[in-house]
Amino acid sequence: MILNMFEIKSLLRKGIRDLEPYVPGLSEEALQRAGHRSEITKLASNENPTSPPDPVIDAICQEARRINRYPAGMDETLAPELAAFLGCGTHELIFGNGAEEIILMACLTFVNEGDPCVIIEHTFDAYETAVRVAGGKPVFSPLTPSFHVDLDDILARITPETKMVFLPNPNNPTGTVFTKKAFESFLARLPEHVVVLLDEAYHEYVDAPAYPDGMGYIHDAPLIVLRTFSKAYGLAGVRIGYAIARPDIIDMLHHVRLPFNVNRLAQAAAMAALRQRAWVQEHVQKMLGEKQFLYHALKELNLFYISSQTNFILIDTGKNADQVFQALLHHGVIVRPGTIWGLDTFIRLTVGPRRENERFLNALKAIIS
Ligand SMILES: Cc1ncc(COP(=O)(O)O)c(C=O)c1O
């Protein structure tokens, strides 16, 4: 019984003791299990609301017949196809079980115990988790008063010990981007010992003309550009993301990659999805139209929102976000409460199809009136 007396938590590695496990957006299934009877609208996790087109589903079904075998390496399948699509070399690519896995791989590759890493204050939680898991020390950079990433502030926080900087462009949950000019000025002033993870998970949705395409800068700095098939490509459930970087950096990332990290179904789905450009473009166009529809409705409701370069909108409800979140749940609408990011009156809404956006607006009107 000695074991029972032992405080198992004392075995936890330093740095992760205070980490809370990631809480994903509520699923439709969870709400159904909780007894919710009426229609459920999930606008919480920035997914593509439509199921992928038939050729992608067919590719997954075909590959399902081979799942008794470990996945093949991607060097001869997905990598050449994606490299041709992007216009880069196969040796400049690495894949992950979602982009998230590559965030962790990057930290495990570069961050030593105690290394400071600069992260934006209100952003995707995976950066802080990965830095802490690797033993690093997060250093937070606040957003500007207009909720933009402050590249000057980030530079000011870099010391000779700083190992990594996380730059989401666009940022989640604000949906804001920084410009090509600002990014080039940042890179020109960046000390050469700092590895930059430029997260472009929402790249496909951006329509700002001044947006920098990170791929164009991989030879100018130790830069890892992150992309995913989870958002515009509609493959969030199979988990596949990728990074583009200099071949020497890609080689280093391979040191911590577990064998077979991307499963067969995800590889097959991504290959097929790459050939569905028209479907992706149609989704993006529809989403842009719906975003304008939501902006217009939010203006009529006199609610402040942050103009977004993504498929989600951060909205200030002027009320306690947890209460608004719960009240929306009552109406069968799932969003994300801003309290997760310390934005106590904001909710983050994923742009959905018209019918779902209308359901959200009707519920919100009932709640705030
Ligand atoms: C900024 C950002 N980066 C990365 C990811 C993770 O993408 P994946 O599903 O490929 O792990 C997300 C998902 O929400 C995100 O918002």
Short mmCIF file of C-alpha atoms and ligand atoms in Angstrom, two decimals:
data_model
loop_
_atom_site.label_atom_id
_atom_site.label_comp_id
_atom_site.label_asym_id
_atom_site.label_seq_id
_atom_site.Cartn_x
_atom_site.Cartn_y
_atom_site.Cartn_z
CA MET A 1 0.00 0.00 0.00
CA ILE A 2 3.05 2.24 -0.10
CA LEU A 3 1.93 3.22 -3.58
CA ASN A 4 -1.34 4.66 -2.29
CA MET A 5 0.53 7.01 0.05
CA PHE A 6 2.72 8.23 -2.73
CA GLU A 7 1.81 11.61 -4.19
CA ILE A 8 1.84 10.66 -7.89
CA LYS A 9 1.63 14.33 -8.88
CA SER A 10 5.12 14.86 -7.50
CA LEU A 11 6.37 12.90 -10.52
CA LEU A 12 5.00 15.47 -12.95
CA ARG A 13 7.71 17.25 -14.88
CA LYS A 14 8.41 20.85 -13.90
CA GLY A 15 6.68 23.35 -16.13
CA ILE A 16 3.64 21.23 -16.86
CA ARG A 17 2.27 21.18 -13.30
CA ASP A 18 0.13 24.22 -13.92
CA LEU A 19 -0.95 23.24 -17.42
CA GLU A 20 -4.66 22.64 -17.83
CA PRO A 21 -5.62 19.92 -20.35
CA TYR A 22 -6.97 21.35 -23.62
CA VAL A 23 -10.75 21.67 -23.63
CA PRO A 24 -12.06 21.40 -27.20
CA GLY A 25 -15.19 23.16 -28.43
CA LEU A 26 -18.33 21.24 -27.43
CA SER A 27 -19.42 18.70 -30.03
CA GLU A 28 -22.95 18.15 -31.31
CA GLU A 29 -22.77 14.62 -29.89
CA ALA A 30 -21.88 15.91 -26.39
CA LEU A 31 -24.85 18.26 -26.44
CA GLN A 32 -27.15 15.45 -27.60
CA ARG A 33 -25.86 13.20 -24.82
CA ALA A 34 -26.58 16.00 -22.35
CA GLY A 35 -30.21 15.73 -23.40
CA HIS A 36 -30.51 18.57 -25.90
CA ARG A 37 -33.39 17.63 -28.17
CA SER A 38 -33.75 20.33 -30.82
CA GLU A 39 -31.46 21.07 -33.76
CA ILE A 40 -27.83 21.74 -32.84
CA THR A 41 -25.66 24.27 -34.66
CA LYS A 42 -21.93 23.99 -34.08
CA LEU A 43 -20.09 27.20 -34.85
CA ALA A 44 -17.24 26.69 -32.42
CA SER A 45 -14.13 25.12 -33.93
CA ASN A 46 -13.50 26.95 -37.21
CA GLU A 47 -14.18 23.85 -39.25
CA ASN A 48 -15.47 23.72 -42.79
CA PRO A 49 -19.21 23.11 -42.24
CA THR A 50 -19.58 20.84 -45.29
CA SER A 51 -18.51 17.25 -45.67
CA PRO A 52 -15.68 16.83 -48.24
CA PRO A 53 -16.66 16.08 -51.86
CA ASP A 54 -17.20 12.48 -53.05
CA PRO A 55 -13.71 11.90 -54.54
CA VAL A 56 -12.20 12.59 -51.10
CA ILE A 57 -14.65 10.29 -49.32
CA ASP A 58 -14.03 7.62 -52.01
CA ALA A 59 -10.26 7.91 -51.54
CA ILE A 60 -10.67 7.38 -47.77
CA CYS A 61 -12.95 4.35 -48.35
CA GLN A 62 -10.50 2.80 -50.81
CA GLU A 63 -7.59 3.31 -48.45
CA ALA A 64 -9.63 1.82 -45.59
CA ARG A 65 -9.08 -1.58 -47.22
CA ARG A 66 -5.36 -1.24 -46.50
CA ILE A 67 -5.47 -0.14 -42.87
CA ASN A 68 -4.06 -3.45 -41.70
CA ARG A 69 -0.73 -2.09 -43.02
CA TYR A 70 1.29 0.72 -41.46
CA PRO A 71 1.14 3.93 -43.46
CA ALA A 72 3.64 4.37 -46.27
CA GLY A 73 6.19 7.16 -46.02
CA MET A 74 4.94 10.30 -47.72
CA ASP A 75 8.09 10.95 -49.75
CA GLU A 76 6.71 9.24 -52.81
CA THR A 77 3.04 10.06 -52.49
CA LEU A 78 1.69 13.15 -50.79
CA ALA A 79 4.96 15.11 -50.58
CA PRO A 80 5.57 15.33 -54.39
CA GLU A 81 1.93 16.17 -55.00
CA LEU A 82 1.91 18.94 -52.38
CA ALA A 83 5.36 20.20 -53.42
CA ALA A 84 4.15 20.55 -57.03
CA PHE A 85 1.01 22.30 -55.82
CA LEU A 86 2.95 24.75 -53.63
CA GLY A 87 5.97 25.17 -55.90
CA CYS A 88 8.53 24.00 -53.34
CA GLY A 89 10.81 20.97 -52.95
CA THR A 90 9.69 17.76 -51.23
CA HIS A 91 12.65 18.14 -48.85
CA GLU A 92 11.13 21.45 -47.72
CA LEU A 93 8.01 19.71 -46.35
CA ILE A 94 7.11 17.77 -43.23
CA PHE A 95 3.70 16.40 -42.20
CA GLY A 96 2.00 16.09 -38.84
CA ASN A 97 -1.04 14.59 -37.20
CA GLY A 98 -2.64 17.99 -37.55
CA ALA A 99 -0.63 21.21 -37.57
CA GLU A 100 -0.75 20.98 -33.79
CA GLU A 101 1.64 18.05 -33.79
CA ILE A 102 4.18 20.10 -35.74
CA ILE A 103 3.95 22.87 -33.12
CA LEU A 104 4.96 20.32 -30.50
CA MET A 105 7.63 18.83 -32.78
CA ALA A 106 9.14 22.29 -33.29
CA CYS A 107 9.32 22.91 -29.54
CA LEU A 108 10.78 19.46 -28.84
CA THR A 109 13.37 20.12 -31.55
CA PHE A 110 14.55 23.56 -30.47
CA VAL A 111 13.49 24.42 -26.91
CA ASN A 112 15.74 23.53 -23.98
CA GLU A 113 14.71 23.60 -20.33
CA GLY A 114 14.13 27.24 -19.35
CA ASP A 115 14.44 28.75 -22.82
CA PRO A 116 12.20 31.82 -23.21
CA CYS A 117 9.77 31.70 -26.15
CA VAL A 118 7.61 34.65 -27.18
CA ILE A 119 3.89 33.98 -27.57
CA ILE A 120 1.05 36.41 -28.19
CA GLU A 121 -1.19 37.00 -25.19
CA HIS A 122 -4.50 36.13 -26.83
CA THR A 123 -3.85 33.30 -29.24
CA PHE A 124 -4.11 29.58 -30.03
CA ASP A 125 -3.40 27.67 -26.80
CA ALA A 126 -1.24 24.97 -28.40
CA TYR A 127 1.82 27.27 -28.50
CA GLU A 128 1.95 27.70 -24.72
CA THR A 129 1.23 24.02 -24.13
CA ALA A 130 3.98 22.92 -26.49
CA VAL A 131 6.52 25.38 -25.04
CA ARG A 132 5.78 24.19 -21.51
CA VAL A 133 5.81 20.51 -22.48
CA ALA A 134 9.28 21.08 -23.93
CA GLY A 135 10.36 22.77 -20.69
CA GLY A 136 10.50 26.28 -22.14
CA LYS A 137 9.31 29.51 -20.55
CA PRO A 138 6.51 31.42 -22.31
CA VAL A 139 6.98 35.18 -22.53
CA PHE A 140 3.76 36.93 -23.48
CA SER A 141 3.41 39.82 -25.90
CA PRO A 142 0.15 41.81 -25.65
CA LEU A 143 -1.94 42.65 -28.69
CA THR A 144 -2.21 46.26 -29.81
CA PRO A 145 -5.34 48.21 -28.72
CA SER A 146 -6.83 47.28 -32.13
CA PHE A 147 -6.28 43.56 -31.34
CA HIS A 148 -3.38 43.15 -33.80
CA VAL A 149 -0.18 41.19 -33.25
CA ASP A 150 2.46 43.72 -32.17
CA LEU A 151 5.62 42.74 -34.04
CA ASP A 152 7.62 45.60 -32.48
CA ASP A 153 6.66 44.48 -28.99
CA ILE A 154 7.66 40.91 -29.85
CA LEU A 155 11.09 42.09 -31.04
CA ALA A 156 11.51 44.12 -27.85
CA ARG A 157 10.93 40.95 -25.78
CA ILE A 158 13.62 38.93 -27.56
CA THR A 159 16.80 38.38 -25.53
CA PRO A 160 20.00 36.46 -26.35
CA GLU A 161 18.33 33.43 -24.65
CA THR A 162 15.08 33.54 -26.63
CA LYS A 163 14.64 30.35 -28.64
CA MET A 164 11.35 30.63 -30.50
CA VAL A 165 8.69 33.14 -31.50
CA PHE A 166 5.16 32.12 -32.45
CA LEU A 167 3.50 34.24 -35.09
CA PRO A 168 -0.02 33.27 -36.08
CA ASN A 169 -1.02 35.04 -39.28
CA PRO A 170 -4.02 35.28 -39.16
CA ASN A 171 -4.26 35.09 -35.40
CA ASN A 172 -6.84 32.92 -33.66
CA PRO A 173 -9.13 34.12 -31.98
CA THR A 174 -8.87 37.69 -33.32
CA GLY A 175 -8.72 36.89 -37.06
CA THR A 176 -6.29 39.76 -37.67
CA VAL A 177 -3.24 39.70 -39.95
CA PHE A 178 -0.01 41.62 -40.15
CA THR A 179 1.17 42.98 -43.48
CA LYS A 180 4.00 41.97 -45.80
CA LYS A 181 5.76 45.27 -45.05
CA ALA A 182 5.50 44.77 -41.27
CA PHE A 183 6.68 41.15 -41.56
CA GLU A 184 9.66 42.07 -43.75
CA SER A 185 10.67 44.79 -41.32
CA PHE A 186 10.33 42.26 -38.47
CA LEU A 187 12.53 39.71 -40.27
CA ALA A 188 15.14 42.37 -41.03
CA ARG A 189 15.45 43.13 -37.30
CA LEU A 190 15.12 39.56 -36.01
CA PRO A 191 18.28 38.22 -34.30
CA GLU A 192 19.50 35.15 -36.16
CA HIS A 193 19.36 32.79 -33.16
CA VAL A 194 15.53 32.87 -33.00
CA VAL A 195 13.35 30.25 -34.70
CA VAL A 196 10.04 31.65 -35.96
CA LEU A 197 6.95 29.51 -36.25
CA LEU A 198 4.66 31.31 -38.67
CA ASP A 199 1.25 29.70 -38.32
CA GLU A 200 -0.84 30.08 -41.47
CA ALA A 201 -3.64 27.65 -40.56
CA TYR A 202 -6.21 30.06 -42.05
CA HIS A 203 -4.11 31.04 -45.08
CA GLU A 204 -6.77 29.95 -47.63
CA TYR A 205 -9.34 32.41 -46.24
CA VAL A 206 -7.22 35.55 -46.36
CA ASP A 207 -8.17 38.18 -48.94
CA ALA A 208 -6.11 41.13 -47.64
CA PRO A 209 -3.85 42.20 -50.54
CA ALA A 210 -1.00 43.14 -48.17
CA TYR A 211 -0.88 39.63 -46.63
CA PRO A 212 2.60 38.03 -46.83
CA ASP A 213 2.82 34.45 -48.07
CA GLY A 214 5.21 32.95 -45.51
CA MET A 215 6.59 30.41 -47.98
CA GLY A 216 8.42 33.20 -49.75
CA TYR A 217 10.62 33.86 -46.69
CA ILE A 218 11.85 30.42 -45.62
CA HIS A 219 15.38 31.21 -46.78
CA ASP A 220 15.51 34.59 -45.04
CA ALA A 221 15.33 33.32 -41.44
CA PRO A 222 14.98 30.11 -39.41
CA LEU A 223 11.31 30.05 -40.35
CA ILE A 224 8.78 27.23 -40.10
CA VAL A 225 5.57 27.95 -42.01
CA LEU A 226 2.64 25.95 -40.75
CA ARG A 227 -0.47 25.00 -42.76
CA THR A 228 -3.32 22.55 -42.31
CA PHE A 229 -5.93 20.50 -44.14
CA SER A 230 -8.29 20.97 -41.16
CA LYS A 231 -9.90 24.25 -42.15
CA ALA A 232 -10.63 25.13 -45.79
CA TYR A 233 -9.96 21.56 -46.98
CA GLY A 234 -12.54 20.15 -44.57
CA LEU A 235 -10.38 17.39 -43.09
CA ALA A 236 -10.29 18.36 -39.38
CA GLY A 237 -11.43 14.88 -38.33
CA VAL A 238 -8.63 12.90 -40.00
CA ARG A 239 -5.84 15.15 -38.65
CA ILE A 240 -3.23 16.25 -41.15
CA GLY A 241 -1.16 19.40 -41.32
CA TYR A 242 2.22 20.29 -42.79
CA ALA A 243 5.13 22.68 -42.49
CA ILE A 244 7.33 24.30 -45.09
CA ALA A 245 10.88 25.21 -44.09
CA ARG A 246 14.51 25.08 -45.21
CA PRO A 247 15.65 21.47 -45.77
CA ASP A 248 18.10 21.64 -42.84
CA ILE A 249 15.29 22.72 -40.51
CA ILE A 250 12.99 19.98 -41.87
CA ASP A 251 15.77 17.44 -41.19
CA MET A 252 15.97 18.62 -37.57
CA LEU A 253 12.21 18.30 -37.12
CA HIS A 254 12.39 14.69 -38.34
CA HIS A 255 14.55 13.88 -35.27
CA VAL A 256 11.51 14.11 -32.99
CA ARG A 257 8.85 12.84 -35.41
CA LEU A 258 7.36 9.56 -34.28
CA PRO A 259 7.19 6.84 -36.94
CA PHE A 260 3.91 6.70 -38.87
CA ASN A 261 2.63 9.96 -37.35
CA VAL A 262 0.19 10.56 -40.21
CA ASN A 263 -2.23 7.70 -40.75
CA ARG A 264 -3.22 6.16 -44.09
CA LEU A 265 -6.70 7.65 -44.21
CA ALA A 266 -5.39 11.16 -43.59
CA GLN A 267 -2.75 10.80 -46.32
CA ALA A 268 -5.27 9.49 -48.85
CA ALA A 269 -7.76 12.22 -47.93
CA ALA A 270 -5.17 14.99 -48.27
CA MET A 271 -3.98 13.70 -51.69
CA ALA A 272 -7.54 13.65 -52.97
CA ALA A 273 -8.44 16.99 -51.37
CA LEU A 274 -5.52 18.72 -53.13
CA ARG A 275 -7.23 17.88 -56.43
CA GLN A 276 -10.46 19.56 -55.31
CA ARG A 277 -9.37 23.16 -55.80
CA ALA A 278 -12.73 24.23 -57.18
CA TRP A 279 -14.54 22.82 -54.15
CA VAL A 280 -12.17 24.62 -51.75
CA GLN A 281 -12.50 27.88 -53.65
CA GLU A 282 -16.27 27.61 -53.71
CA HIS A 283 -16.32 27.07 -49.94
CA VAL A 284 -14.05 30.07 -49.36
CA GLN A 285 -16.21 32.31 -51.58
CA LYS A 286 -19.39 31.20 -49.81
CA MET A 287 -17.79 31.78 -46.42
CA LEU A 288 -16.68 35.31 -47.44
CA GLY A 289 -20.28 36.11 -48.46
CA GLU A 290 -21.62 34.75 -45.17
CA LYS A 291 -19.06 36.75 -43.22
CA GLN A 292 -20.37 39.94 -44.85
CA PHE A 293 -23.92 38.85 -44.00
CA LEU A 294 -22.91 38.41 -40.33
CA TYR A 295 -21.01 41.73 -40.23
CA HIS A 296 -24.09 43.51 -41.50
CA ALA A 297 -26.35 41.84 -38.90
CA LEU A 298 -23.88 42.54 -36.07
CA LYS A 299 -23.73 46.21 -37.09
CA GLU A 300 -27.52 46.36 -36.93
CA LEU A 301 -27.32 44.93 -33.42
CA ASN A 302 -24.74 47.59 -32.55
CA LEU A 303 -22.21 44.95 -31.52
CA PHE A 304 -18.48 45.48 -31.87
CA TYR A 305 -16.60 42.78 -33.80
CA ILE A 306 -13.08 42.48 -35.10
CA SER A 307 -12.85 42.45 -38.87
CA SER A 308 -11.50 39.00 -39.64
CA GLN A 309 -9.30 37.43 -42.33
CA THR A 310 -10.50 33.95 -41.36
CA ASN A 311 -13.64 31.83 -41.16
CA PHE A 312 -14.46 33.10 -37.65
CA ILE A 313 -15.39 36.39 -36.00
CA LEU A 314 -14.60 37.63 -32.50
CA ILE A 315 -17.65 39.50 -31.24
CA ASP A 316 -18.00 41.69 -28.16
CA THR A 317 -21.41 40.87 -26.68
CA GLY A 318 -21.02 43.49 -23.93
CA LYS A 319 -22.08 40.77 -21.46
CA ASN A 320 -20.37 37.99 -19.56
CA ALA A 321 -19.16 35.63 -22.27
CA ASP A 322 -19.69 32.44 -20.22
CA GLN A 323 -23.31 33.41 -19.63
CA VAL A 324 -23.85 34.24 -23.30
CA PHE A 325 -22.21 30.93 -24.23
CA GLN A 326 -24.54 29.00 -21.89
CA ALA A 327 -27.62 30.89 -23.12
CA LEU A 328 -26.66 30.14 -26.75
CA LEU A 329 -26.22 26.47 -25.82
CA HIS A 330 -29.76 26.53 -24.51
CA HIS A 331 -30.81 27.53 -28.03
CA GLY A 332 -28.73 24.68 -29.45
CA VAL A 333 -25.96 26.97 -30.76
CA ILE A 334 -22.35 26.16 -29.83
CA VAL A 335 -19.71 28.94 -29.98
CA ARG A 336 -16.49 29.53 -28.01
CA PRO A 337 -16.56 31.86 -25.00
CA GLY A 338 -13.78 34.47 -25.01
CA THR A 339 -13.06 33.75 -21.35
CA ILE A 340 -10.76 30.97 -22.64
CA TRP A 341 -8.44 33.74 -23.86
CA GLY A 342 -9.17 36.22 -21.07
CA LEU A 343 -11.55 38.18 -23.32
CA ASP A 344 -14.45 38.18 -20.89
CA THR A 345 -17.23 39.74 -22.96
CA PHE A 346 -16.29 38.24 -26.34
CA ILE A 347 -17.46 35.13 -28.12
CA ARG A 348 -15.78 33.54 -31.13
CA LEU A 349 -18.17 32.52 -33.84
CA THR A 350 -17.24 30.24 -36.74
CA VAL A 351 -18.89 31.45 -39.96
CA GLY A 352 -21.37 28.79 -41.03
CA PRO A 353 -23.90 28.32 -43.81
CA ARG A 354 -26.76 30.87 -43.99
CA ARG A 355 -29.28 28.76 -42.08
CA GLU A 356 -26.85 28.24 -39.18
CA ASN A 357 -25.80 31.89 -39.12
CA GLU A 358 -29.45 32.89 -38.94
CA ARG A 359 -30.06 30.48 -36.07
CA PHE A 360 -27.12 32.03 -34.24
CA LEU A 361 -28.35 35.59 -34.88
CA ASN A 362 -31.89 34.81 -33.76
CA ALA A 363 -30.60 33.21 -30.57
CA LEU A 364 -28.19 36.09 -29.91
CA LYS A 365 -30.93 38.67 -30.45
CA ALA A 366 -33.16 36.86 -27.94
CA ILE A 367 -30.31 36.77 -25.41
CA ILE A 368 -29.07 40.35 -25.61
CA SER A 369 -32.42 42.11 -26.02
C1 LIG B 1 -3.96 29.14 -35.41
C2 LIG B 1 -4.16 27.66 -35.48
N1 LIG B 1 -3.10 26.89 -35.75
C3 LIG B 1 -3.20 25.55 -35.82
C4 LIG B 1 -4.41 24.93 -35.59
C5 LIG B 1 -4.45 23.43 -35.56
O1 LIG B 1 -4.74 22.87 -36.76
P1 LIG B 1 -4.78 21.28 -36.90
O2 LIG B 1 -6.22 20.90 -36.87
O3 LIG B 1 -4.13 21.03 -38.22
O4 LIG B 1 -4.03 20.67 -35.77
C6 LIG B 1 -5.54 25.69 -35.30
C7 LIG B 1 -6.83 25.01 -35.04
O5 LIG B 1 -7.79 25.57 -34.60
C8 LIG B 1 -5.41 27.09 -35.24
O6 LIG B 1 -6.45 27.87 -34.92
#
